[in-house]
Coordinates of C-alpha atoms and ligand atoms in Angstrom, one line a residue:
X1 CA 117.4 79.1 143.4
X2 CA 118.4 81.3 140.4
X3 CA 116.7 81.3 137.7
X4 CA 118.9 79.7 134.3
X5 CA 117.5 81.9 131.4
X6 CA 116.3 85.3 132.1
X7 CA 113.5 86.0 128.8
X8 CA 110.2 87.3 129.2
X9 CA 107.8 86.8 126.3
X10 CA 106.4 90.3 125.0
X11 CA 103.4 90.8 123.1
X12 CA 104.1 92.5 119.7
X13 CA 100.7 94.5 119.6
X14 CA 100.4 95.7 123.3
X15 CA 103.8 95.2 124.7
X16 CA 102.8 93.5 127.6
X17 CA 105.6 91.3 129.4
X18 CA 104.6 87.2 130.7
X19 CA 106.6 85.0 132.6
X20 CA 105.6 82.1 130.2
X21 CA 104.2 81.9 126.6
X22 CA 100.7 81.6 126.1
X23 CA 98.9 81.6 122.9
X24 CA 96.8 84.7 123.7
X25 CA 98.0 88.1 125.2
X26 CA 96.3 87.6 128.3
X27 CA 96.3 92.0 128.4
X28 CA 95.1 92.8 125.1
X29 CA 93.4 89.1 124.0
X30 CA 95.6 89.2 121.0
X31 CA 96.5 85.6 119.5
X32 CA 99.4 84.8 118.2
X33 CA 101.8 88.0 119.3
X34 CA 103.9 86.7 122.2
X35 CA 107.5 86.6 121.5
X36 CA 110.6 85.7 123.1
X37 CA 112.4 88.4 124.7
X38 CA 115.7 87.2 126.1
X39 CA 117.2 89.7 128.4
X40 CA 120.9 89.7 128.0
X41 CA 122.7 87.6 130.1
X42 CA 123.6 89.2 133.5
X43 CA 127.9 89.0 133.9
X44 CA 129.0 85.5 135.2
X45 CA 129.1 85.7 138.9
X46 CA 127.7 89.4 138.8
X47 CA 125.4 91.6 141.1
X48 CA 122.1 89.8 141.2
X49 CA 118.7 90.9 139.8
X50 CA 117.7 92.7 142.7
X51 CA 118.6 95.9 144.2
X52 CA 120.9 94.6 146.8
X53 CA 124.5 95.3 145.9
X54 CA 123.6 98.0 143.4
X55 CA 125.8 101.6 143.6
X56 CA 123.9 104.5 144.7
X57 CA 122.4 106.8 142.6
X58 CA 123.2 110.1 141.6
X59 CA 120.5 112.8 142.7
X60 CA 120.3 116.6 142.1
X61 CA 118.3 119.5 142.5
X62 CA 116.1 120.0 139.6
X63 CA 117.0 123.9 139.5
X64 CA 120.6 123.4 139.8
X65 CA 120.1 121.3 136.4
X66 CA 121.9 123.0 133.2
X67 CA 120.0 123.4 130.5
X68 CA 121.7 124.2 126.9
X69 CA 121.0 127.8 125.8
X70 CA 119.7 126.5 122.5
X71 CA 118.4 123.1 122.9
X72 CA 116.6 123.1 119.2
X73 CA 117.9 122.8 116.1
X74 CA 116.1 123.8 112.9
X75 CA 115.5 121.3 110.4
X76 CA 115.2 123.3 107.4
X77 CA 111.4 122.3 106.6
X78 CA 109.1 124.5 108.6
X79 CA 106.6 121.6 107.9
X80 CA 109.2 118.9 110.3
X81 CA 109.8 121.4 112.5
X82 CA 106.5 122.3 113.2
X83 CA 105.4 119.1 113.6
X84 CA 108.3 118.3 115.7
X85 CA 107.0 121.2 118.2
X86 CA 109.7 123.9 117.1
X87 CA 113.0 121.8 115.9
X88 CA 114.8 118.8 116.8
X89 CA 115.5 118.9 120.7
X90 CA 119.6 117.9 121.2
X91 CA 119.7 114.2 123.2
X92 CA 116.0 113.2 121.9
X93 CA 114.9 110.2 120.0
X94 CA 112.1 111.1 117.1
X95 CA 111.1 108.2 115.5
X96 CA 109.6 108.3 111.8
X97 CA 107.1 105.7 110.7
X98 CA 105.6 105.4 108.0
X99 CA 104.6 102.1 105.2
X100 CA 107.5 101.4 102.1
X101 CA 107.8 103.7 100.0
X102 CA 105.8 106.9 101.6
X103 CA 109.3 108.7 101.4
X104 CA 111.4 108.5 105.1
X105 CA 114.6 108.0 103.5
X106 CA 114.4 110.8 101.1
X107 CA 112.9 113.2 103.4
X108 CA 115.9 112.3 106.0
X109 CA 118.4 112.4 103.6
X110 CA 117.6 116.3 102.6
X111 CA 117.1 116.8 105.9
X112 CA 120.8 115.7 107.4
X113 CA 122.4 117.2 104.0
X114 CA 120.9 120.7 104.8
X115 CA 122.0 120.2 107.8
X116 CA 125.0 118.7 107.4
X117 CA 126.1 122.2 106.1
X118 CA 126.8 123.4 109.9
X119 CA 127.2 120.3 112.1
X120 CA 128.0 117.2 112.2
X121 CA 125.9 114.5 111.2
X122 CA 126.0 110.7 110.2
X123 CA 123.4 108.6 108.0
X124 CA 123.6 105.2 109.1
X125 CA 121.9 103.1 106.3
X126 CA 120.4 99.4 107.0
X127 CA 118.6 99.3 103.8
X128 CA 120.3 100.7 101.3
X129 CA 123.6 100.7 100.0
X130 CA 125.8 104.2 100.1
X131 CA 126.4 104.1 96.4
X132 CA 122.6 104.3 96.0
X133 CA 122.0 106.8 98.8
X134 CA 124.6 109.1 96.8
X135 CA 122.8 108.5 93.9
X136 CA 119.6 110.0 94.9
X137 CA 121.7 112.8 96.7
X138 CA 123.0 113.3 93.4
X139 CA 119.8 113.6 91.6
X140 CA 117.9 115.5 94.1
X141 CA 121.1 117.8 93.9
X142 CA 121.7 118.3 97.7
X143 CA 124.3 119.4 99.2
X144 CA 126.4 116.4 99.8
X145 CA 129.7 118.3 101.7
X146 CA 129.0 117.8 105.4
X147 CA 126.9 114.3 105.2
X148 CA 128.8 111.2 106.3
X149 CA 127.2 108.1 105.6
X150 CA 127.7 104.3 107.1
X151 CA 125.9 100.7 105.9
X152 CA 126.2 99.0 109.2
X153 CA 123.3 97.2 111.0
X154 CA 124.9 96.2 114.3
X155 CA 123.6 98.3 116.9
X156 CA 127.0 97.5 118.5
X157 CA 129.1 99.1 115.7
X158 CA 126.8 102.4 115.4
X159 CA 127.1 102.7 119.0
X160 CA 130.6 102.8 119.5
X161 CA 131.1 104.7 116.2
X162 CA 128.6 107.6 117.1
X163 CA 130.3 108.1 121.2
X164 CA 133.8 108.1 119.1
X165 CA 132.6 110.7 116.3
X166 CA 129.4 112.8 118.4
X167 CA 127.3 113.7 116.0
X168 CA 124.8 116.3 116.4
X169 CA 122.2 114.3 114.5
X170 CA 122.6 110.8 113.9
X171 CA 120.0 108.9 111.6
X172 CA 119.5 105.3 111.9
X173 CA 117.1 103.9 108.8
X174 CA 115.8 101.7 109.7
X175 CA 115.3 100.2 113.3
X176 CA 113.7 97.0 111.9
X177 CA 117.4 96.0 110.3
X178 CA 119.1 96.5 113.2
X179 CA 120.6 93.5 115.8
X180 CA 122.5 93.3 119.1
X181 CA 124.9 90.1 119.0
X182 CA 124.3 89.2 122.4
X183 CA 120.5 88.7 121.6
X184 CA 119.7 85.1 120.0
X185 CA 116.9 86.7 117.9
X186 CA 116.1 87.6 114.5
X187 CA 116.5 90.9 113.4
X188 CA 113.0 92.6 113.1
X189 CA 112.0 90.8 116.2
X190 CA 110.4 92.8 119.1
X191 CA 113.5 91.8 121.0
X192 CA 116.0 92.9 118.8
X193 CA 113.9 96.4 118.0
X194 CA 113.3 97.3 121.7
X195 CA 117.1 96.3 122.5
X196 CA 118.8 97.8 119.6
X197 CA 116.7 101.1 120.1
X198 CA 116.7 101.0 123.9
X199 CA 121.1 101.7 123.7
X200 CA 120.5 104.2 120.9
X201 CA 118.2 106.0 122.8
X202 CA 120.8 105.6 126.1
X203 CA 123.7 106.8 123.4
X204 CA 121.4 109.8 122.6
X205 CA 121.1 110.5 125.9
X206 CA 124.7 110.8 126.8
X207 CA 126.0 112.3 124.0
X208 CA 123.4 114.7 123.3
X209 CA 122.8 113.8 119.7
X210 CA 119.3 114.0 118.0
X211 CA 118.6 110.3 117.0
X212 CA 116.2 110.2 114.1
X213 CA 115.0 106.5 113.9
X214 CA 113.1 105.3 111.2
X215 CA 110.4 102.2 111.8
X216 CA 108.2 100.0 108.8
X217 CA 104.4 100.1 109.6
X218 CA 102.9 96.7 109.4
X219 CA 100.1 96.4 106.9
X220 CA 97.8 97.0 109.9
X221 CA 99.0 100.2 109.8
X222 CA 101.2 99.7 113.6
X223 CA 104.8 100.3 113.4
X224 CA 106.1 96.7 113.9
X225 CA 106.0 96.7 117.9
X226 CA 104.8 100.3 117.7
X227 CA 104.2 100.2 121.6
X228 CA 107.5 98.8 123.0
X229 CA 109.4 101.5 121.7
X230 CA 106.8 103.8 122.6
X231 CA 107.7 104.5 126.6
X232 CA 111.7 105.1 125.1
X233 CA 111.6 107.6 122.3
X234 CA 110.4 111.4 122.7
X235 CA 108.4 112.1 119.3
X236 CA 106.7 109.5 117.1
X237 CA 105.6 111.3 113.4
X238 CA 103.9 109.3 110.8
X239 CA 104.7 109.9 107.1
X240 CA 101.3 108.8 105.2
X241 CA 101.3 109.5 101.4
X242 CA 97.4 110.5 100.2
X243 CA 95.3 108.8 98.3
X244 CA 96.3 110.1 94.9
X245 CA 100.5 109.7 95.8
X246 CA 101.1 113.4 95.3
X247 CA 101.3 114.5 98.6
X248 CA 102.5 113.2 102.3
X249 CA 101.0 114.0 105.5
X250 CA 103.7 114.2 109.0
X251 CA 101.8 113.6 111.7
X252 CA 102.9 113.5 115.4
X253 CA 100.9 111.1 118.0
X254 CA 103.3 111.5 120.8
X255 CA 105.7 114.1 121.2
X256 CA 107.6 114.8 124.7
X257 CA 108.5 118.5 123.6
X258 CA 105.0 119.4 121.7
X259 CA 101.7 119.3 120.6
X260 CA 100.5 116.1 119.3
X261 CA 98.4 115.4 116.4
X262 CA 100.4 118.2 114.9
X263 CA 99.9 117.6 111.0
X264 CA 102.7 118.6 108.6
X265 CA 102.1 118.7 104.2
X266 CA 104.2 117.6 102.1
X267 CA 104.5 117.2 98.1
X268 CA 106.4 114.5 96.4
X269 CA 107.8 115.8 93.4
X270 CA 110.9 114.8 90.8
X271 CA 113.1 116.9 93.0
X272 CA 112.4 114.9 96.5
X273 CA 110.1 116.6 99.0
X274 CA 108.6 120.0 99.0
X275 CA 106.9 121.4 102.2
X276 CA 103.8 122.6 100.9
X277 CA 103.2 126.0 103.2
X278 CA 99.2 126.1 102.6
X279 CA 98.0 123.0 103.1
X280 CA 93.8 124.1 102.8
X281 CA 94.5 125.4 98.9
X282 CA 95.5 121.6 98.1
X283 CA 92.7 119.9 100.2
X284 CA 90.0 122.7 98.7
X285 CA 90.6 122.2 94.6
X286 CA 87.0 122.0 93.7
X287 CA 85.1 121.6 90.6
X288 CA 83.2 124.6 89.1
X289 CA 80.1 123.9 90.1
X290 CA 78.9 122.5 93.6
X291 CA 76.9 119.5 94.1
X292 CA 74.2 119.3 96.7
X293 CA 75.8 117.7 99.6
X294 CA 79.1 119.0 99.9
X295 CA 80.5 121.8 101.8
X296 CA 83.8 123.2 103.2
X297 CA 84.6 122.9 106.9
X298 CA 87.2 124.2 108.9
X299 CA 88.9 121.8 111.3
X300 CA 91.3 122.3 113.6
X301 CA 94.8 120.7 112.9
X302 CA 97.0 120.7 115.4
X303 CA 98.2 124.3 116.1
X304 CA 96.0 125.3 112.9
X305 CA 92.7 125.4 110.8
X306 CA 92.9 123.5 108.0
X307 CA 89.9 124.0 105.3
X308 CA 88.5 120.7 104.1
X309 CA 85.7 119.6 101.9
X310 CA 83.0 117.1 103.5
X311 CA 80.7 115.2 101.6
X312 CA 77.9 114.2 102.1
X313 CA 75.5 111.1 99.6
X314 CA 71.6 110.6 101.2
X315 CA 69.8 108.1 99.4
X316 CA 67.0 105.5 100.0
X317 CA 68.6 102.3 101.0
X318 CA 67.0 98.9 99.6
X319 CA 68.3 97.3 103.0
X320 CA 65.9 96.8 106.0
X321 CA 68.9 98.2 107.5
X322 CA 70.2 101.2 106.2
X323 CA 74.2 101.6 106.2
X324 CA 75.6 104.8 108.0
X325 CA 79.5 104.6 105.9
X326 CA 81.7 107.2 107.8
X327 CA 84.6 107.5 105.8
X328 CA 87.8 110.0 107.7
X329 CA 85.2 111.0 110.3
X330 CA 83.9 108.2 113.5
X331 CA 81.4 106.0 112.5
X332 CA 79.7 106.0 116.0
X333 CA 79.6 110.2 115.7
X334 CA 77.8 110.0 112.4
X335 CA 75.0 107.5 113.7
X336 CA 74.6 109.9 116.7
X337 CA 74.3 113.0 114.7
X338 CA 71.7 111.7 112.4
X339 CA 69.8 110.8 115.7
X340 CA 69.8 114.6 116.5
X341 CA 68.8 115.5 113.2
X342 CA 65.6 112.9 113.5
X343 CA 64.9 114.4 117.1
X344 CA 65.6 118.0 116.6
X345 CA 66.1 118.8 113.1
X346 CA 62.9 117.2 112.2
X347 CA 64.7 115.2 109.2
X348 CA 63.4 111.6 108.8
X349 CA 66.5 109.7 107.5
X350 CA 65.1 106.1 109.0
X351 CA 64.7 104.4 105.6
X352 CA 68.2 106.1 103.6
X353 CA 71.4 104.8 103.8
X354 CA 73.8 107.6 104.6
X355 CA 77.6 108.3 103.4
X356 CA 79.7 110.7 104.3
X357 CA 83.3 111.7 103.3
X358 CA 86.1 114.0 104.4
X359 CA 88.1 114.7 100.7
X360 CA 92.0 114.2 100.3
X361 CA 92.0 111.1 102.9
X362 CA 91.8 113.4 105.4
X363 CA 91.1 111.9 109.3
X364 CA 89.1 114.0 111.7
X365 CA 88.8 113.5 114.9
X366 CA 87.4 116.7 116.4
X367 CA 84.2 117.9 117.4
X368 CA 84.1 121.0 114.9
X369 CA 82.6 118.7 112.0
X370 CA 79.5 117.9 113.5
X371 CA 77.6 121.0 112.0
X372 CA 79.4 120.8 108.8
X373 CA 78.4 117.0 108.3
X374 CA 75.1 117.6 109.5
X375 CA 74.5 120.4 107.0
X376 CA 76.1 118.4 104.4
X377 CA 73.7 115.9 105.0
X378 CA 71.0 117.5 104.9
X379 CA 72.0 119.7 101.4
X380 CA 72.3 115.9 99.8
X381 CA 69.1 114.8 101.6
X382 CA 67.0 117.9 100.2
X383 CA 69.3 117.7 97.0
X384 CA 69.6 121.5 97.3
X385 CA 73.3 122.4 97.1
X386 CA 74.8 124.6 99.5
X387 CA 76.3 128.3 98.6
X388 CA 79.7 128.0 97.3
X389 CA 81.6 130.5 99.6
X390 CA 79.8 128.7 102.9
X391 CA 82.0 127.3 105.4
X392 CA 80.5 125.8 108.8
X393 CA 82.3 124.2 112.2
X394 CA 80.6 123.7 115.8
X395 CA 79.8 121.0 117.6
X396 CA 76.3 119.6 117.5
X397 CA 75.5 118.6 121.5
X398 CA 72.3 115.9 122.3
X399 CA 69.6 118.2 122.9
X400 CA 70.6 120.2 119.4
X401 CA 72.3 122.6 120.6
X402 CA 75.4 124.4 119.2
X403 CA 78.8 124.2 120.8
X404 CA 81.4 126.6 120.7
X405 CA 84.5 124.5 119.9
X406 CA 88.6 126.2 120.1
X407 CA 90.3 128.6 118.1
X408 CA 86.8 130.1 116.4
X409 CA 89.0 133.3 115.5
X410 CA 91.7 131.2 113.6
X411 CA 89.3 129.5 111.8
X412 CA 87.0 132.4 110.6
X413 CA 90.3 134.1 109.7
X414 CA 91.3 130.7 107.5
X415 CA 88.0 130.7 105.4
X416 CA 88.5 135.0 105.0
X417 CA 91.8 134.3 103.7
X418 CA 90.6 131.9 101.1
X419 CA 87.8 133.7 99.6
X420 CA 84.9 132.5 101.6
X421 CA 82.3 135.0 102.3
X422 CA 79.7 133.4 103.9
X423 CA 80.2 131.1 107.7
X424 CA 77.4 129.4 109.6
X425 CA 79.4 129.0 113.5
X426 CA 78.4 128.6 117.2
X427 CA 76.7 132.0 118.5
X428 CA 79.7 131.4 121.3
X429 CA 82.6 131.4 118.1
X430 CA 80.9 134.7 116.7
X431 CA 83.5 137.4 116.8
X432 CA 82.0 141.1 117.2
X433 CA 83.9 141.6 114.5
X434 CA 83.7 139.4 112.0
X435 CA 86.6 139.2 109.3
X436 CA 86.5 141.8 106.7
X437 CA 84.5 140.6 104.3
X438 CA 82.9 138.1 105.4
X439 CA 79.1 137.3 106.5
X440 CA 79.1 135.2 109.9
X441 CA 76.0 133.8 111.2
X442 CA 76.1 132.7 115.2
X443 CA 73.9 130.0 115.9
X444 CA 72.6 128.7 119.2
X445 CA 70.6 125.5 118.0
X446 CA 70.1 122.9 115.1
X447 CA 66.9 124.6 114.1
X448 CA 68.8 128.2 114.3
X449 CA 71.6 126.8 111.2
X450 CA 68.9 124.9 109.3
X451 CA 67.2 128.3 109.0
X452 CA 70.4 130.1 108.4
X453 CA 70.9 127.5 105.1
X454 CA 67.6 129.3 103.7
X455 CA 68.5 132.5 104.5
Ligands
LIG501 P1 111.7 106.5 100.0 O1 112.3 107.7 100.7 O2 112.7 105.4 99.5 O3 110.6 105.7 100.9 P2 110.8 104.9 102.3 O4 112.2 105.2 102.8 O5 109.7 105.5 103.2 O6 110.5 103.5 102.0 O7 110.8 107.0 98.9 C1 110.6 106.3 97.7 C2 109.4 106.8 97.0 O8 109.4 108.2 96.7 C3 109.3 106.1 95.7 O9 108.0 105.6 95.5 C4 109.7 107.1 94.7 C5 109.4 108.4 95.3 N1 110.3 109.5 95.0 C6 109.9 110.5 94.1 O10 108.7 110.5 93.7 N2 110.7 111.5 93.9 C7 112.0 111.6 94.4 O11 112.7 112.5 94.1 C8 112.4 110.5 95.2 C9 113.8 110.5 95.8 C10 111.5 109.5 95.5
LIG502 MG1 113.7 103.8 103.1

């Protein structure tokens, strides 16, 4: 018999799909998430579900496939386009998250009117109305010539209107406003997100346009059904503003066409946003003098080395158990360091709690810190503070030893180019020649850099 309603129920969190509703996500144990998904209704008397019946598919040879001479097209910010791995790529889906107010629309909207300049392009607006997207044009002073702009939120309408007009680069802001009439849901809802972006995304694909969707973050910090529209769009980037509102970070966490985890700075000023081309000079402003426990490390960022300040606050905790607070770096990497610095350092830190900080909110999530946090720690544990021109990175492995960790050249040239004179590094990251000006110590082993520090 053939089933009356064809809906699935999809789990807002994980994206999982279940023949019934159930209060938990069976996949990801998440309560509460499962929503309707109603699958639009199949044509009265149509083909059925199955394959039988279907048309056969078109299948070539991947070399006979043509590929556009130039499939990228500059954005106009070196920051977007390096995140974006080199450009927008023609008949890709990028989508821009990011919570109220971190700046999406504005950065979109100088984007498309810079761009708007030699093709076509079309803002459509959910949110906003086009008299007050003019007005911030207006203020921000961009060039309004070549943008055309449309308040529409059926994904119906901005279908049909982008196949009629082709633009090059069609912005959608944003996808939580958008609805498909023949799905009896809410906009917002995971099935009217997935649907409406699932035909944009097939638009894109057929016309060659570069869709640009925007998406609201939950106060979790997901995009609102960040992982059903994850499988369909090319590129997700994350606008995060920092902790003191000046600047933004662009990050990429998937991207079809290049490297993820790709971070981009901006500045918010009164004249929009401003790429900011040396992202260490704004995470580096330091006071005059230096405090025992902190020091500046060099991480690795993407395709770069970004200099960053760790700290690092040792002190002898009234608790039975002391706290280990890892705040931008992994909580579990922290406890496991301090174990190697009990084991092989020599450094009793049993009975002090232990906090340590990456400065300027930002997240690290590579290996380089280890040595850089450890020596941090241990300036703040001794209370002896650490040269000023010293920067550190390696990895710190179990037994104490030090790791080489990727793109040791880059970084020592980083630090060089902002004054540092001084580097403690892996033995394995020590150039033969190190950086004019500049005094690197290789080390093999905890004990090795602990010695270097009272050198
Ligand atoms: P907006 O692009 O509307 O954010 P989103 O679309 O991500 O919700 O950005 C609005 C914020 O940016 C708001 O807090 C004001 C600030 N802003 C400036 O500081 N300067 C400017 O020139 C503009 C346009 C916005
Ligand atoms: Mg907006």
């Amino acid at each position: 018999m053939a089933r009356k309603t064809a809906s699935a129920y999809v789990c807002g969190d994980c994206g999982a799909e279940h023949g019934k509703w159930q209060g938990q996500c069976s996949d990801c144990g998440a309560w509460n998430t499962l929503s309707e998904f109603r699958l639009p209704a199949a044509p009265a008397g149509g083909a059925p579900r199955g394959f039988a019946g279907a048309a056969d598919g078109r299948v070539t040879r991947l070399a006979e496939v043509e590929v556009a001479a130039e499939p990228r097209l500059a954005t106009g910010f070196g920051e977007l386009d390096l995140v974006l791995g080199g450009g927008l790529v023609t008949g890709s889906c990028v989508l821009i998250g990011g919570e109220p107010g971190a700046g999406k629309s504005t950065l979109l909207l100088q984007v498309l009117c810079r761009l708007g300049a030699s093709v076509p392009v079309l803002y459509v607006t959910g949110e906003e109305s086009p008299q007050q997207v003019a007005l911030r044009a207006r203020r921000l002073e961009l060039p309004l010539g070549g943008l055309e702009i449309m308040a529409e939120t059926s994904t119906e309408t901005i279908c049909a209107t982008a196949l009629r007009r082709v633009p090059r680069v069609l912005v959608v802001d944003s996808v939580q406003v958008l609805h498909c009439d023949d799905i009896g849901a809410a906009p917002g809802t995971v099935s009217q997100v997935r649907e409406s972006a699932a035909r944009l995304v097939r638009l894109a694909k057929q016309t060659g346009t570069a869709l640009l969707l925007v998406g609201h973050v939950t106060k979790e910090g997901a995009l609102a059904g960040p992982k059903v529209l994850e499988h369909m769009i090319d590129c997700s980037l994350m606008l995060e503003a920092s902790h003191d509102n000046r600047f933004r970070t662009l990050r990429s966490h998937k991207n079809r066409f290049g490297a993820v985890n790709e971070l981009g700075v901006f500045a918010m000023t009164d004249r929009g946003l401003r790429e900011v081309a040396n992202p260490s000079a704004i995470f580096l402003q330091r006071g005059e003098d230096t405090a025992a426990g902190s020091l500046v490390m060099v991480v690795w960022e993407g395709t770069r080395p970004l200099l960053v300040e760790v700290q690092a606050l040792v002190d002898a905790s009234p608790l039975g158990n002391p706290r280990r607070v890892a705040v931008g770096l992994e909580g579990n990497r922290l406890a496991m360091l301090l174990a190697v610095l009990h084991r092989h350092g020599g450094l009793m830190l049993g009975d002090q709690d232990v906090f340590a900080n990456v400065v300027g909110g930002v997240r690290v999530a590579e290996t380089g810190a280890d040595l850089p946090v450890l020596l941090a720690v241990v300036s703040s544990f001794r209370d002896r503070p650490l040269a000023r021109q010293l920067v550190a990175f390696g990895e710190v492995g179990l037994t104490g030893e030090i790791r080489p960790v990727p793109g040791g050249q880059e970084r020592l040239r980083e630090a060089a180019k902002h004054g540092f004179t001084r580097a403690i590094v892996p033995a394995g990251n020590a150039p033969k020649q190190a950086p004019a000006g500049m005094d690197v110590i290789g080390v093999r082993h905890l004990a090795e850099a602990l010695a270097a520090l009272d050198g």
